[in-house]
Amino acid sequence: EIVLTQSPGTLSVSPGARATLSCRASQSISSIHLAWYQQKPGQAPRLLIYGASSRATGIPDRFSGGGSGTDFTLTISRLEPEDFAVYYCHQHGSSPFTFGPGTKVDIK
Amino acid sequence: QDQLVQSGGEVRKPGASVKVSCKASGNTFNRNGINWVRQAPGQGLEWLGWISVYNGNTEFKEKFRGRVAMTRDISTRTAFMELKSLTSDDTAVYYCATSTGGVGGAFDIWGQGTMVTVSS
């Protein structure tokens, strides 16, 4: 099973600032199988990034993804109030599919 | 409209079973199949398994094999997930999710979630 580790666990950021979230895999993943989701309380996860770096439909360009192999990042360039949420990375290339434990982005 | 609509919340006693449904509309009942993901209160996301819409083939996370069943009814475009021998550790929101294509298999459509509570 591919274990995904996310850091930090919690990120306190001021509105308008930049946030960089990390996802590390226990073994190499093809970039096409790495996704990022945003989840707000009481809601289902929402796909932000697929293929490590492609934005899903309707996702603002302040969200960007990068990385390869075992190290991936999600960057939010200028945090808006609606961006404070939990973010999960996900690998769907090797069964069992797995998710990272999440990074909570909260208001500083 | 691409959408997955799940059945309502359930309460079960330990040892019982629960069956959750997930009805698809639009382009969501497709070759990418239906995945099931759960989230215990205050916890992260856990993938349980997947079912192929076309041939009913399934794949489960090892810890759930023998305890979970996934089926689908093509005529009603509905997928089902049944979990047996429930314990309090199975208390969670259960989601169905799929990929509508063009996103490399990532889950771009999610159901609204079904809360399953296991309590004596």
JSON list of C-alpha atoms in Angstrom, two decimals:
[
{"chain": "A", "resi": 1, "resn": "GLU", "atom": "CA", "xyz": [0.00, 0.00, 0.00]},
{"chain": "A", "resi": 2, "resn": "ILE", "atom": "CA", "xyz": [1.30, 3.45, -0.91]},
{"chain": "A", "resi": 3, "resn": "VAL", "atom": "CA", "xyz": [1.30, 5.65, 2.18]},
{"chain": "A", "resi": 4, "resn": "LEU", "atom": "CA", "xyz": [0.86, 9.38, 1.63]},
{"chain": "A", "resi": 5, "resn": "THR", "atom": "CA", "xyz": [2.22, 11.78, 4.25]},
{"chain": "A", "resi": 6, "resn": "GLN", "atom": "CA", "xyz": [1.14, 15.41, 4.27]},
{"chain": "A", "resi": 7, "resn": "SER", "atom": "CA", "xyz": [2.84, 18.34, 5.94]},
{"chain": "A", "resi": 8, "resn": "PRO", "atom": "CA", "xyz": [2.24, 20.41, 7.82]},
{"chain": "A", "resi": 9, "resn": "GLY", "atom": "CA", "xyz": [-0.76, 19.03, 9.68]},
{"chain": "A", "resi": 10, "resn": "THR", "atom": "CA", "xyz": [-2.08, 22.53, 10.19]},
{"chain": "A", "resi": 11, "resn": "LEU", "atom": "CA", "xyz": [-1.07, 25.68, 8.36]},
{"chain": "A", "resi": 12, "resn": "SER", "atom": "CA", "xyz": [-2.06, 29.07, 9.79]},
{"chain": "A", "resi": 13, "resn": "VAL", "atom": "CA", "xyz": [-2.06, 31.70, 7.09]},
{"chain": "A", "resi": 14, "resn": "SER", "atom": "CA", "xyz": [-3.30, 35.25, 6.72]},
{"chain": "A", "resi": 15, "resn": "PRO", "atom": "CA", "xyz": [-5.79, 36.07, 3.96]},
{"chain": "A", "resi": 16, "resn": "GLY", "atom": "CA", "xyz": [-3.93, 37.17, 0.84]},
{"chain": "A", "resi": 17, "resn": "ALA", "atom": "CA", "xyz": [-0.84, 35.20, 1.76]},
{"chain": "A", "resi": 18, "resn": "ARG", "atom": "CA", "xyz": [0.65, 32.21, -0.02]},
{"chain": "A", "resi": 19, "resn": "ALA", "atom": "CA", "xyz": [0.30, 28.64, 1.24]},
{"chain": "A", "resi": 20, "resn": "THR", "atom": "CA", "xyz": [2.38, 25.66, 0.19]},
{"chain": "A", "resi": 21, "resn": "LEU", "atom": "CA", "xyz": [1.22, 22.18, 1.14]},
{"chain": "A", "resi": 22, "resn": "SER", "atom": "CA", "xyz": [3.36, 19.07, 0.81]},
{"chain": "A", "resi": 23, "resn": "CYS", "atom": "CA", "xyz": [2.47, 15.45, 0.01]},
{"chain": "A", "resi": 24, "resn": "ARG", "atom": "CA", "xyz": [5.10, 12.71, 0.13]},
{"chain": "A", "resi": 25, "resn": "ALA", "atom": "CA", "xyz": [4.53, 9.17, -1.08]},
{"chain": "A", "resi": 26, "resn": "SER", "atom": "CA", "xyz": [6.16, 6.04, 0.34]},
{"chain": "A", "resi": 27, "resn": "GLN", "atom": "CA", "xyz": [7.02, 4.97, -3.21]},
{"chain": "A", "resi": 28, "resn": "SER", "atom": "CA", "xyz": [7.14, 6.65, -6.58]},
{"chain": "A", "resi": 29, "resn": "ILE", "atom": "CA", "xyz": [3.79, 7.56, -8.15]},
{"chain": "A", "resi": 30, "resn": "SER", "atom": "CA", "xyz": [3.07, 8.42, -11.74]},
{"chain": "A", "resi": 31, "resn": "SER", "atom": "CA", "xyz": [2.08, 12.07, -11.81]},
{"chain": "A", "resi": 32, "resn": "ILE", "atom": "CA", "xyz": [-1.09, 11.25, -13.73]},
{"chain": "A", "resi": 33, "resn": "HIS", "atom": "CA", "xyz": [-2.37, 9.43, -10.65]},
{"chain": "A", "resi": 34, "resn": "LEU", "atom": "CA", "xyz": [-1.90, 12.18, -8.07]},
{"chain": "A", "resi": 35, "resn": "ALA", "atom": "CA", "xyz": [-4.84, 14.42, -7.17]},
{"chain": "A", "resi": 36, "resn": "TRP", "atom": "CA", "xyz": [-5.66, 17.08, -4.59]},
{"chain": "A", "resi": 37, "resn": "TYR", "atom": "CA", "xyz": [-9.04, 17.71, -2.97]},
{"chain": "A", "resi": 38, "resn": "GLN", "atom": "CA", "xyz": [-10.48, 20.46, -0.81]},
{"chain": "A", "resi": 39, "resn": "GLN", "atom": "CA", "xyz": [-13.00, 19.63, 1.91]},
{"chain": "A", "resi": 40, "resn": "LYS", "atom": "CA", "xyz": [-15.05, 22.01, 4.00]},
{"chain": "A", "resi": 41, "resn": "PRO", "atom": "CA", "xyz": [-17.02, 20.98, 7.11]},
{"chain": "A", "resi": 42, "resn": "GLY", "atom": "CA", "xyz": [-20.15, 19.02, 6.30]},
{"chain": "A", "resi": 43, "resn": "GLN", "atom": "CA", "xyz": [-19.31, 18.78, 2.60]},
{"chain": "A", "resi": 44, "resn": "ALA", "atom": "CA", "xyz": [-17.97, 16.13, 0.30]},
{"chain": "A", "resi": 45, "resn": "PRO", "atom": "CA", "xyz": [-14.44, 16.56, -1.00]},
{"chain": "A", "resi": 46, "resn": "ARG", "atom": "CA", "xyz": [-14.04, 18.66, -4.14]},
{"chain": "A", "resi": 47, "resn": "LEU", "atom": "CA", "xyz": [-11.45, 17.87, -6.81]},
{"chain": "A", "resi": 48, "resn": "LEU", "atom": "CA", "xyz": [-8.95, 20.71, -7.24]},
{"chain": "A", "resi": 49, "resn": "ILE", "atom": "CA", "xyz": [-5.99, 19.22, -9.08]},
{"chain": "A", "resi": 50, "resn": "TYR", "atom": "CA", "xyz": [-5.60, 16.05, -11.14]},
{"chain": "A", "resi": 51, "resn": "GLY", "atom": "CA", "xyz": [-2.54, 14.66, -12.85]},
{"chain": "A", "resi": 52, "resn": "ALA", "atom": "CA", "xyz": [-0.45, 16.46, -10.21]},
{"chain": "A", "resi": 53, "resn": "SER", "atom": "CA", "xyz": [-0.71, 19.82, -11.95]},
{"chain": "A", "resi": 54, "resn": "SER", "atom": "CA", "xyz": [-3.96, 20.20, -13.94]},
{"chain": "A", "resi": 55, "resn": "ARG", "atom": "CA", "xyz": [-6.75, 22.25, -12.45]},
{"chain": "A", "resi": 56, "resn": "ALA", "atom": "CA", "xyz": [-10.21, 20.70, -12.44]},
{"chain": "A", "resi": 57, "resn": "THR", "atom": "CA", "xyz": [-13.11, 22.53, -14.06]},
{"chain": "A", "resi": 58, "resn": "GLY", "atom": "CA", "xyz": [-13.98, 25.78, -12.32]},
{"chain": "A", "resi": 59, "resn": "ILE", "atom": "CA", "xyz": [-10.94, 25.85, -10.05]},
{"chain": "A", "resi": 60, "resn": "PRO", "atom": "CA", "xyz": [-9.35, 29.32, -9.81]},
{"chain": "A", "resi": 61, "resn": "ASP", "atom": "CA", "xyz": [-5.83, 29.77, -11.10]},
{"chain": "A", "resi": 62, "resn": "ARG", "atom": "CA", "xyz": [-4.56, 30.72, -7.64]},
{"chain": "A", "resi": 63, "resn": "PHE", "atom": "CA", "xyz": [-4.45, 26.93, -7.06]},
{"chain": "A", "resi": 64, "resn": "SER", "atom": "CA", "xyz": [-1.49, 25.16, -8.62]},
{"chain": "A", "resi": 65, "resn": "GLY", "atom": "CA", "xyz": [0.02, 21.71, -8.23]},
{"chain": "A", "resi": 66, "resn": "GLY", "atom": "CA", "xyz": [3.46, 20.36, -8.94]},
{"chain": "A", "resi": 67, "resn": "GLY", "atom": "CA", "xyz": [5.98, 17.69, -8.21]},
{"chain": "A", "resi": 68, "resn": "SER", "atom": "CA", "xyz": [6.83, 14.21, -9.36]},
{"chain": "A", "resi": 69, "resn": "GLY", "atom": "CA", "xyz": [7.96, 10.83, -8.12]},
{"chain": "A", "resi": 70, "resn": "THR", "atom": "CA", "xyz": [7.43, 10.88, -4.36]},
{"chain": "A", "resi": 71, "resn": "ASP", "atom": "CA", "xyz": [7.16, 14.61, -3.67]},
{"chain": "A", "resi": 72, "resn": "PHE", "atom": "CA", "xyz": [4.20, 16.76, -4.64]},
{"chain": "A", "resi": 73, "resn": "THR", "atom": "CA", "xyz": [2.99, 20.21, -3.67]},
{"chain": "A", "resi": 74, "resn": "LEU", "atom": "CA", "xyz": [-0.20, 22.22, -3.73]},
{"chain": "A", "resi": 75, "resn": "THR", "atom": "CA", "xyz": [0.22, 25.99, -3.73]},
{"chain": "A", "resi": 76, "resn": "ILE", "atom": "CA", "xyz": [-2.47, 28.56, -3.08]},
{"chain": "A", "resi": 77, "resn": "SER", "atom": "CA", "xyz": [-1.00, 31.82, -4.27]},
{"chain": "A", "resi": 78, "resn": "ARG", "atom": "CA", "xyz": [-3.29, 34.32, -2.51]},
{"chain": "A", "resi": 79, "resn": "LEU", "atom": "CA", "xyz": [-5.60, 32.88, 0.09]},
{"chain": "A", "resi": 80, "resn": "GLU", "atom": "CA", "xyz": [-9.21, 33.93, -0.15]},
{"chain": "A", "resi": 81, "resn": "PRO", "atom": "CA", "xyz": [-11.63, 33.52, 2.79]},
{"chain": "A", "resi": 82, "resn": "GLU", "atom": "CA", "xyz": [-13.28, 30.54, 1.06]},
{"chain": "A", "resi": 83, "resn": "ASP", "atom": "CA", "xyz": [-9.94, 28.69, 0.83]},
{"chain": "A", "resi": 84, "resn": "PHE", "atom": "CA", "xyz": [-9.74, 27.93, 4.54]},
{"chain": "A", "resi": 85, "resn": "ALA", "atom": "CA", "xyz": [-10.43, 24.20, 4.57]},
{"chain": "A", "resi": 86, "resn": "VAL", "atom": "CA", "xyz": [-8.76, 20.80, 4.74]},
{"chain": "A", "resi": 87, "resn": "TYR", "atom": "CA", "xyz": [-6.74, 19.61, 1.75]},
{"chain": "A", "resi": 88, "resn": "TYR", "atom": "CA", "xyz": [-6.06, 15.97, 0.89]},
{"chain": "A", "resi": 89, "resn": "CYS", "atom": "CA", "xyz": [-3.69, 14.43, -1.62]},
{"chain": "A", "resi": 90, "resn": "HIS", "atom": "CA", "xyz": [-4.77, 11.17, -3.22]},
{"chain": "A", "resi": 91, "resn": "GLN", "atom": "CA", "xyz": [-3.11, 8.49, -5.33]},
{"chain": "A", "resi": 92, "resn": "HIS", "atom": "CA", "xyz": [-5.37, 6.45, -7.60]},
{"chain": "A", "resi": 93, "resn": "GLY", "atom": "CA", "xyz": [-2.81, 4.53, -9.61]},
{"chain": "A", "resi": 94, "resn": "SER", "atom": "CA", "xyz": [-2.11, 1.62, -7.30]},
{"chain": "A", "resi": 95, "resn": "SER", "atom": "CA", "xyz": [-4.68, -0.42, -5.39]},
{"chain": "A", "resi": 96, "resn": "PRO", "atom": "CA", "xyz": [-5.60, 0.19, -2.66]},
{"chain": "A", "resi": 97, "resn": "PHE", "atom": "CA", "xyz": [-6.09, 3.82, -3.56]},
{"chain": "A", "resi": 98, "resn": "THR", "atom": "CA", "xyz": [-4.98, 5.99, -0.67]},
{"chain": "A", "resi": 99, "resn": "PHE", "atom": "CA", "xyz": [-5.36, 9.50, 0.71]},
{"chain": "A", "resi": 100, "resn": "GLY", "atom": "CA", "xyz": [-3.01, 11.57, 2.80]},
{"chain": "A", "resi": 101, "resn": "PRO", "atom": "CA", "xyz": [-4.12, 12.51, 6.34]},
{"chain": "A", "resi": 102, "resn": "GLY", "atom": "CA", "xyz": [-4.89, 16.07, 5.25]},
{"chain": "A", "resi": 103, "resn": "THR", "atom": "CA", "xyz": [-3.57, 19.56, 5.88]},
{"chain": "A", "resi": 104, "resn": "LYS", "atom": "CA", "xyz": [-5.88, 22.01, 7.60]},
{"chain": "A", "resi": 105, "resn": "VAL", "atom": "CA", "xyz": [-5.45, 25.58, 6.41]},
{"chain": "A", "resi": 106, "resn": "ASP", "atom": "CA", "xyz": [-6.81, 27.98, 8.96]},
{"chain": "A", "resi": 107, "resn": "ILE", "atom": "CA", "xyz": [-6.88, 31.71, 9.46]},
{"chain": "A", "resi": 108, "resn": "LYS", "atom": "CA", "xyz": [-3.91, 33.26, 11.22]},
{"chain": "B", "resi": 1, "resn": "GLN", "atom": "CA", "xyz": [-26.27, 17.07, -14.95]},
{"chain": "B", "resi": 2, "resn": "ASP", "atom": "CA", "xyz": [-23.51, 14.81, -13.62]},
{"chain": "B", "resi": 3, "resn": "GLN", "atom": "CA", "xyz": [-24.56, 13.87, -10.14]},
{"chain": "B", "resi": 4, "resn": "LEU", "atom": "CA", "xyz": [-24.47, 11.08, -7.57]},
{"chain": "B", "resi": 5, "resn": "VAL", "atom": "CA", "xyz": [-27.30, 11.00, -5.02]},
{"chain": "B", "resi": 6, "resn": "GLN", "atom": "CA", "xyz": [-26.98, 8.74, -2.00]},
{"chain": "B", "resi": 7, "resn": "SER", "atom": "CA", "xyz": [-29.52, 7.23, 0.35]},
{"chain": "B", "resi": 8, "resn": "GLY", "atom": "CA", "xyz": [-30.21, 8.70, 3.77]},
{"chain": "B", "resi": 9, "resn": "GLY", "atom": "CA", "xyz": [-28.49, 8.19, 7.09]},
{"chain": "B", "resi": 10, "resn": "GLU", "atom": "CA", "xyz": [-28.67, 4.86, 8.88]},
{"chain": "B", "resi": 11, "resn": "VAL", "atom": "CA", "xyz": [-28.36, 3.69, 12.48]},
{"chain": "B", "resi": 12, "resn": "ARG", "atom": "CA", "xyz": [-27.38, 0.09, 13.17]},
{"chain": "B", "resi": 13, "resn": "LYS", "atom": "CA", "xyz": [-26.47, -2.02, 16.17]},
{"chain": "B", "resi": 14, "resn": "PRO", "atom": "CA", "xyz": [-23.10, -3.75, 16.38]},
{"chain": "B", "resi": 15, "resn": "GLY", "atom": "CA", "xyz": [-23.07, -6.96, 14.36]},
{"chain": "B", "resi": 16, "resn": "ALA", "atom": "CA", "xyz": [-25.70, -5.75, 11.92]},
{"chain": "B", "resi": 17, "resn": "SER", "atom": "CA", "xyz": [-25.32, -4.86, 8.25]},
{"chain": "B", "resi": 18, "resn": "VAL", "atom": "CA", "xyz": [-26.00, -1.68, 6.30]},
{"chain": "B", "resi": 19, "resn": "LYS", "atom": "CA", "xyz": [-26.61, -1.12, 2.59]},
{"chain": "B", "resi": 20, "resn": "VAL", "atom": "CA", "xyz": [-26.06, 2.31, 1.06]},
{"chain": "B", "resi": 21, "resn": "SER", "atom": "CA", "xyz": [-27.21, 3.28, -2.42]},
{"chain": "B", "resi": 22, "resn": "CYS", "atom": "CA", "xyz": [-25.77, 5.75, -4.91]},
{"chain": "B", "resi": 23, "resn": "LYS", "atom": "CA", "xyz": [-27.91, 6.81, -7.87]},
{"chain": "B", "resi": 24, "resn": "ALA", "atom": "CA", "xyz": [-26.15, 8.23, -10.91]},
{"chain": "B", "resi": 25, "resn": "SER", "atom": "CA", "xyz": [-27.31, 10.80, -13.41]},
{"chain": "B", "resi": 26, "resn": "GLY", "atom": "CA", "xyz": [-25.68, 12.40, -16.40]},
{"chain": "B", "resi": 27, "resn": "ASN", "atom": "CA", "xyz": [-22.33, 10.93, -17.32]},
{"chain": "B", "resi": 28, "resn": "THR", "atom": "CA", "xyz": [-21.52, 9.43, -13.92]},
{"chain": "B", "resi": 29, "resn": "PHE", "atom": "CA", "xyz": [-22.44, 5.78, -14.62]},
{"chain": "B", "resi": 30, "resn": "ASN", "atom": "CA", "xyz": [-19.51, 5.09, -16.91]},
{"chain": "B", "resi": 31, "resn": "ARG", "atom": "CA", "xyz": [-16.47, 2.96, -17.58]},
{"chain": "B", "resi": 32, "resn": "ASN", "atom": "CA", "xyz": [-14.61, 4.47, -14.62]},
{"chain": "B", "resi": 33, "resn": "GLY", "atom": "CA", "xyz": [-16.92, 2.71, -12.21]},
{"chain": "B", "resi": 34, "resn": "ILE", "atom": "CA", "xyz": [-18.03, 3.75, -8.76]},
{"chain": "B", "resi": 35, "resn": "ASN", "atom": "CA", "xyz": [-15.69, 4.07, -5.81]},
{"chain": "B", "resi": 36, "resn": "TRP", "atom": "CA", "xyz": [-16.67, 4.04, -2.14]},
{"chain": "B", "resi": 37, "resn": "VAL", "atom": "CA", "xyz": [-14.81, 6.21, 0.37]},
{"chain": "B", "resi": 38, "resn": "ARG", "atom": "CA", "xyz": [-15.54, 6.68, 4.05]},
{"chain": "B", "resi": 39, "resn": "GLN", "atom": "CA", "xyz": [-14.69, 9.30, 6.65]},
{"chain": "B", "resi": 40, "resn": "ALA", "atom": "CA", "xyz": [-14.96, 8.65, 10.38]},
{"chain": "B", "resi": 41, "resn": "PRO", "atom": "CA", "xyz": [-15.91, 11.66, 12.54]},
{"chain": "B", "resi": 42, "resn": "GLY", "atom": "CA", "xyz": [-13.03, 14.14, 12.58]},
{"chain": "B", "resi": 43, "resn": "GLN", "atom": "CA", "xyz": [-10.83, 11.81, 10.56]},
{"chain": "B", "resi": 44, "resn": "GLY", "atom": "CA", "xyz": [-9.46, 11.55, 7.03]},
{"chain": "B", "resi": 45, "resn": "LEU", "atom": "CA", "xyz": [-10.63, 9.74, 3.91]},
{"chain": "B", "resi": 46, "resn": "GLU", "atom": "CA", "xyz": [-10.40, 5.98, 3.45]},
{"chain": "B", "resi": 47, "resn": "TRP", "atom": "CA", "xyz": [-11.04, 4.14, 0.17]},
{"chain": "B", "resi": 48, "resn": "LEU", "atom": "CA", "xyz": [-13.06, 0.94, 0.60]},
{"chain": "B", "resi": 49, "resn": "GLY", "atom": "CA", "xyz": [-13.17, -0.32, -2.96]},
{"chain": "B", "resi": 50, "resn": "TRP", "atom": "CA", "xyz": [-14.53, 0.03, -6.46]},
{"chain": "B", "resi": 51, "resn": "ILE", "atom": "CA", "xyz": [-17.05, -1.59, -8.76]},
{"chain": "B", "resi": 52, "resn": "SER", "atom": "CA", "xyz": [-17.06, -1.66, -12.54]},
{"chain": "B", "resi": 53, "resn": "VAL", "atom": "CA", "xyz": [-20.35, -0.47, -13.95]},
{"chain": "B", "resi": 54, "resn": "TYR", "atom": "CA", "xyz": [-19.97, -2.58, -17.08]},
{"chain": "B", "resi": 55, "resn": "ASN", "atom": "CA", "xyz": [-19.16, -6.03, -15.76]},
{"chain": "B", "resi": 56, "resn": "GLY", "atom": "CA", "xyz": [-19.62, -5.75, -12.01]},
{"chain": "B", "resi": 57, "resn": "ASN", "atom": "CA", "xyz": [-16.00, -6.57, -11.26]},
{"chain": "B", "resi": 58, "resn": "THR", "atom": "CA", "xyz": [-14.94, -5.35, -7.85]},
{"chain": "B", "resi": 59, "resn": "GLU", "atom": "CA", "xyz": [-11.76, -4.52, -6.02]},
{"chain": "B", "resi": 60, "resn": "PHE", "atom": "CA", "xyz": [-11.60, -3.99, -2.28]},
{"chain": "B", "resi": 61, "resn": "LYS", "atom": "CA", "xyz": [-9.11, -2.74, 0.23]},
{"chain": "B", "resi": 62, "resn": "GLU", "atom": "CA", "xyz": [-7.76, -5.82, 1.99]},
{"chain": "B", "resi": 63, "resn": "LYS", "atom": "CA", "xyz": [-9.14, -4.92, 5.43]},
{"chain": "B", "resi": 64, "resn": "PHE", "atom": "CA", "xyz": [-12.72, -4.94, 4.08]},
{"chain": "B", "resi": 65, "resn": "ARG", "atom": "CA", "xyz": [-12.58, -8.17, 2.05]},
{"chain": "B", "resi": 66, "resn": "GLY", "atom": "CA", "xyz": [-15.15, -10.64, 3.30]},
{"chain": "B", "resi": 67, "resn": "ARG", "atom": "CA", "xyz": [-17.14, -7.91, 5.00]},
{"chain": "B", "resi": 68, "resn": "VAL", "atom": "CA", "xyz": [-18.07, -5.61, 2.12]},
{"chain": "B", "resi": 69, "resn": "ALA", "atom": "CA", "xyz": [-20.12, -6.20, -1.00]},
{"chain": "B", "resi": 70, "resn": "MET", "atom": "CA", "xyz": [-20.51, -3.82, -3.92]},
{"chain": "B", "resi": 71, "resn": "THR", "atom": "CA", "xyz": [-23.16, -4.28, -6.57]},
{"chain": "B", "resi": 72, "resn": "ARG", "atom": "CA", "xyz": [-24.83, -2.23, -9.24]},
{"chain": "B", "resi": 73, "resn": "ASP", "atom": "CA", "xyz": [-28.17, -2.13, -11.06]},
{"chain": "B", "resi": 74, "resn": "ILE", "atom": "CA", "xyz": [-27.65, -0.89, -14.59]},
{"chain": "B", "resi": 75, "resn": "SER", "atom": "CA", "xyz": [-31.38, -0.44, -15.23]},
{"chain": "B", "resi": 76, "resn": "THR", "atom": "CA", "xyz": [-31.69, 2.13, -12.44]},
{"chain": "B", "resi": 77, "resn": "ARG", "atom": "CA", "xyz": [-28.12, 3.45, -12.70]},
{"chain": "B", "resi": 78, "resn": "THR", "atom": "CA", "xyz": [-27.61, 2.72, -9.03]},
{"chain": "B", "resi": 79, "resn": "ALA", "atom": "CA", "xyz": [-24.63, 1.34, -7.15]},
{"chain": "B", "resi": 80, "resn": "PHE", "atom": "CA", "xyz": [-24.82, -0.27, -3.74]},
{"chain": "B", "resi": 81, "resn": "MET", "atom": "CA", "xyz": [-22.34, -0.83, -0.94]},
{"chain": "B", "resi": 82, "resn": "GLU", "atom": "CA", "xyz": [-23.17, -3.28, 1.84]},
{"chain": "B", "resi": 83, "resn": "LEU", "atom": "CA", "xyz": [-21.00, -3.54, 4.94]},
{"chain": "B", "resi": 84, "resn": "LYS", "atom": "CA", "xyz": [-21.55, -6.44, 7.33]},
{"chain": "B", "resi": 85, "resn": "SER", "atom": "CA", "xyz": [-20.62, -7.28, 10.92]},
{"chain": "B", "resi": 86, "resn": "LEU", "atom": "CA", "xyz": [-20.60, -3.62, 11.85]},
{"chain": "B", "resi": 87, "resn": "THR", "atom": "CA", "xyz": [-18.65, -2.29, 14.84]},
{"chain": "B", "resi": 88, "resn": "SER", "atom": "CA", "xyz": [-18.45, 1.18, 16.32]},
{"chain": "B", "resi": 89, "resn": "ASP", "atom": "CA", "xyz": [-15.31, 1.71, 14.22]},
{"chain": "B", "resi": 90, "resn": "ASP", "atom": "CA", "xyz": [-17.55, 1.67, 11.13]},
{"chain": "B", "resi": 91, "resn": "THR", "atom": "CA", "xyz": [-19.34, 4.81, 12.24]},
{"chain": "B", "resi": 92, "resn": "ALA", "atom": "CA", "xyz": [-18.56, 7.22, 9.41]},
{"chain": "B", "resi": 93, "resn": "VAL", "atom": "CA", "xyz": [-19.86, 9.18, 6.47]},
{"chain": "B", "resi": 94, "resn": "TYR", "atom": "CA", "xyz": [-19.78, 6.93, 3.40]},
{"chain": "B", "resi": 95, "resn": "TYR", "atom": "CA", "xyz": [-19.32, 8.56, 0.00]},
{"chain": "B", "resi": 96, "resn": "CYS", "atom": "CA", "xyz": [-19.59, 7.20, -3.50]},
{"chain": "B", "resi": 97, "resn": "ALA", "atom": "CA", "xyz": [-17.37, 8.90, -6.05]},
{"chain": "B", "resi": 98, "resn": "THR", "atom": "CA", "xyz": [-16.44, 8.57, -9.70]},
{"chain": "B", "resi": 99, "resn": "SER", "atom": "CA", "xyz": [-14.47, 10.05, -12.53]},
{"chain": "B", "resi": 100, "resn": "THR", "atom": "CA", "xyz": [-16.38, 11.43, -15.49]},
{"chain": "B", "resi": 101, "resn": "GLY", "atom": "CA", "xyz": [-13.38, 11.33, -17.79]},
{"chain": "B", "resi": 102, "resn": "GLY", "atom": "CA", "xyz": [-10.81, 13.91, -18.73]},
{"chain": "B", "resi": 103, "resn": "VAL", "atom": "CA", "xyz": [-9.40, 14.02, -15.21]},
{"chain": "B", "resi": 104, "resn": "GLY", "atom": "CA", "xyz": [-7.19, 10.98, -15.44]},
{"chain": "B", "resi": 105, "resn": "GLY", "atom": "CA", "xyz": [-9.28, 8.86, -13.12]},
{"chain": "B", "resi": 106, "resn": "ALA", "atom": "CA", "xyz": [-9.37, 11.31, -10.21]},
{"chain": "B", "resi": 107, "resn": "PHE", "atom": "CA", "xyz": [-12.73, 11.55, -8.43]},
{"chain": "B", "resi": 108, "resn": "ASP", "atom": "CA", "xyz": [-14.45, 14.64, -9.80]},
{"chain": "B", "resi": 109, "resn": "ILE", "atom": "CA", "xyz": [-18.00, 13.70, -8.85]},
{"chain": "B", "resi": 110, "resn": "TRP", "atom": "CA", "xyz": [-18.96, 12.79, -5.29]},
{"chain": "B", "resi": 111, "resn": "GLY", "atom": "CA", "xyz": [-22.21, 11.87, -3.66]},
{"chain": "B", "resi": 112, "resn": "GLN", "atom": "CA", "xyz": [-23.44, 13.97, -0.77]},
{"chain": "B", "resi": 113, "resn": "GLY", "atom": "CA", "xyz": [-22.46, 11.30, 1.75]},
{"chain": "B", "resi": 114, "resn": "THR", "atom": "CA", "xyz": [-24.45, 8.91, 3.93]},
{"chain": "B", "resi": 115, "resn": "MET", "atom": "CA", "xyz": [-23.92, 8.94, 7.69]},
{"chain": "B", "resi": 116, "resn": "VAL", "atom": "CA", "xyz": [-23.83, 5.44, 9.15]},
{"chain": "B", "resi": 117, "resn": "THR", "atom": "CA", "xyz": [-23.94, 5.29, 12.93]},
{"chain": "B", "resi": 118, "resn": "VAL", "atom": "CA", "xyz": [-23.19, 2.02, 14.74]},
{"chain": "B", "resi": 119, "resn": "SER", "atom": "CA", "xyz": [-24.33, 2.11, 18.33]},
{"chain": "B", "resi": 120, "resn": "SER", "atom": "CA", "xyz": [-25.85, -0.27, 20.83]}
]
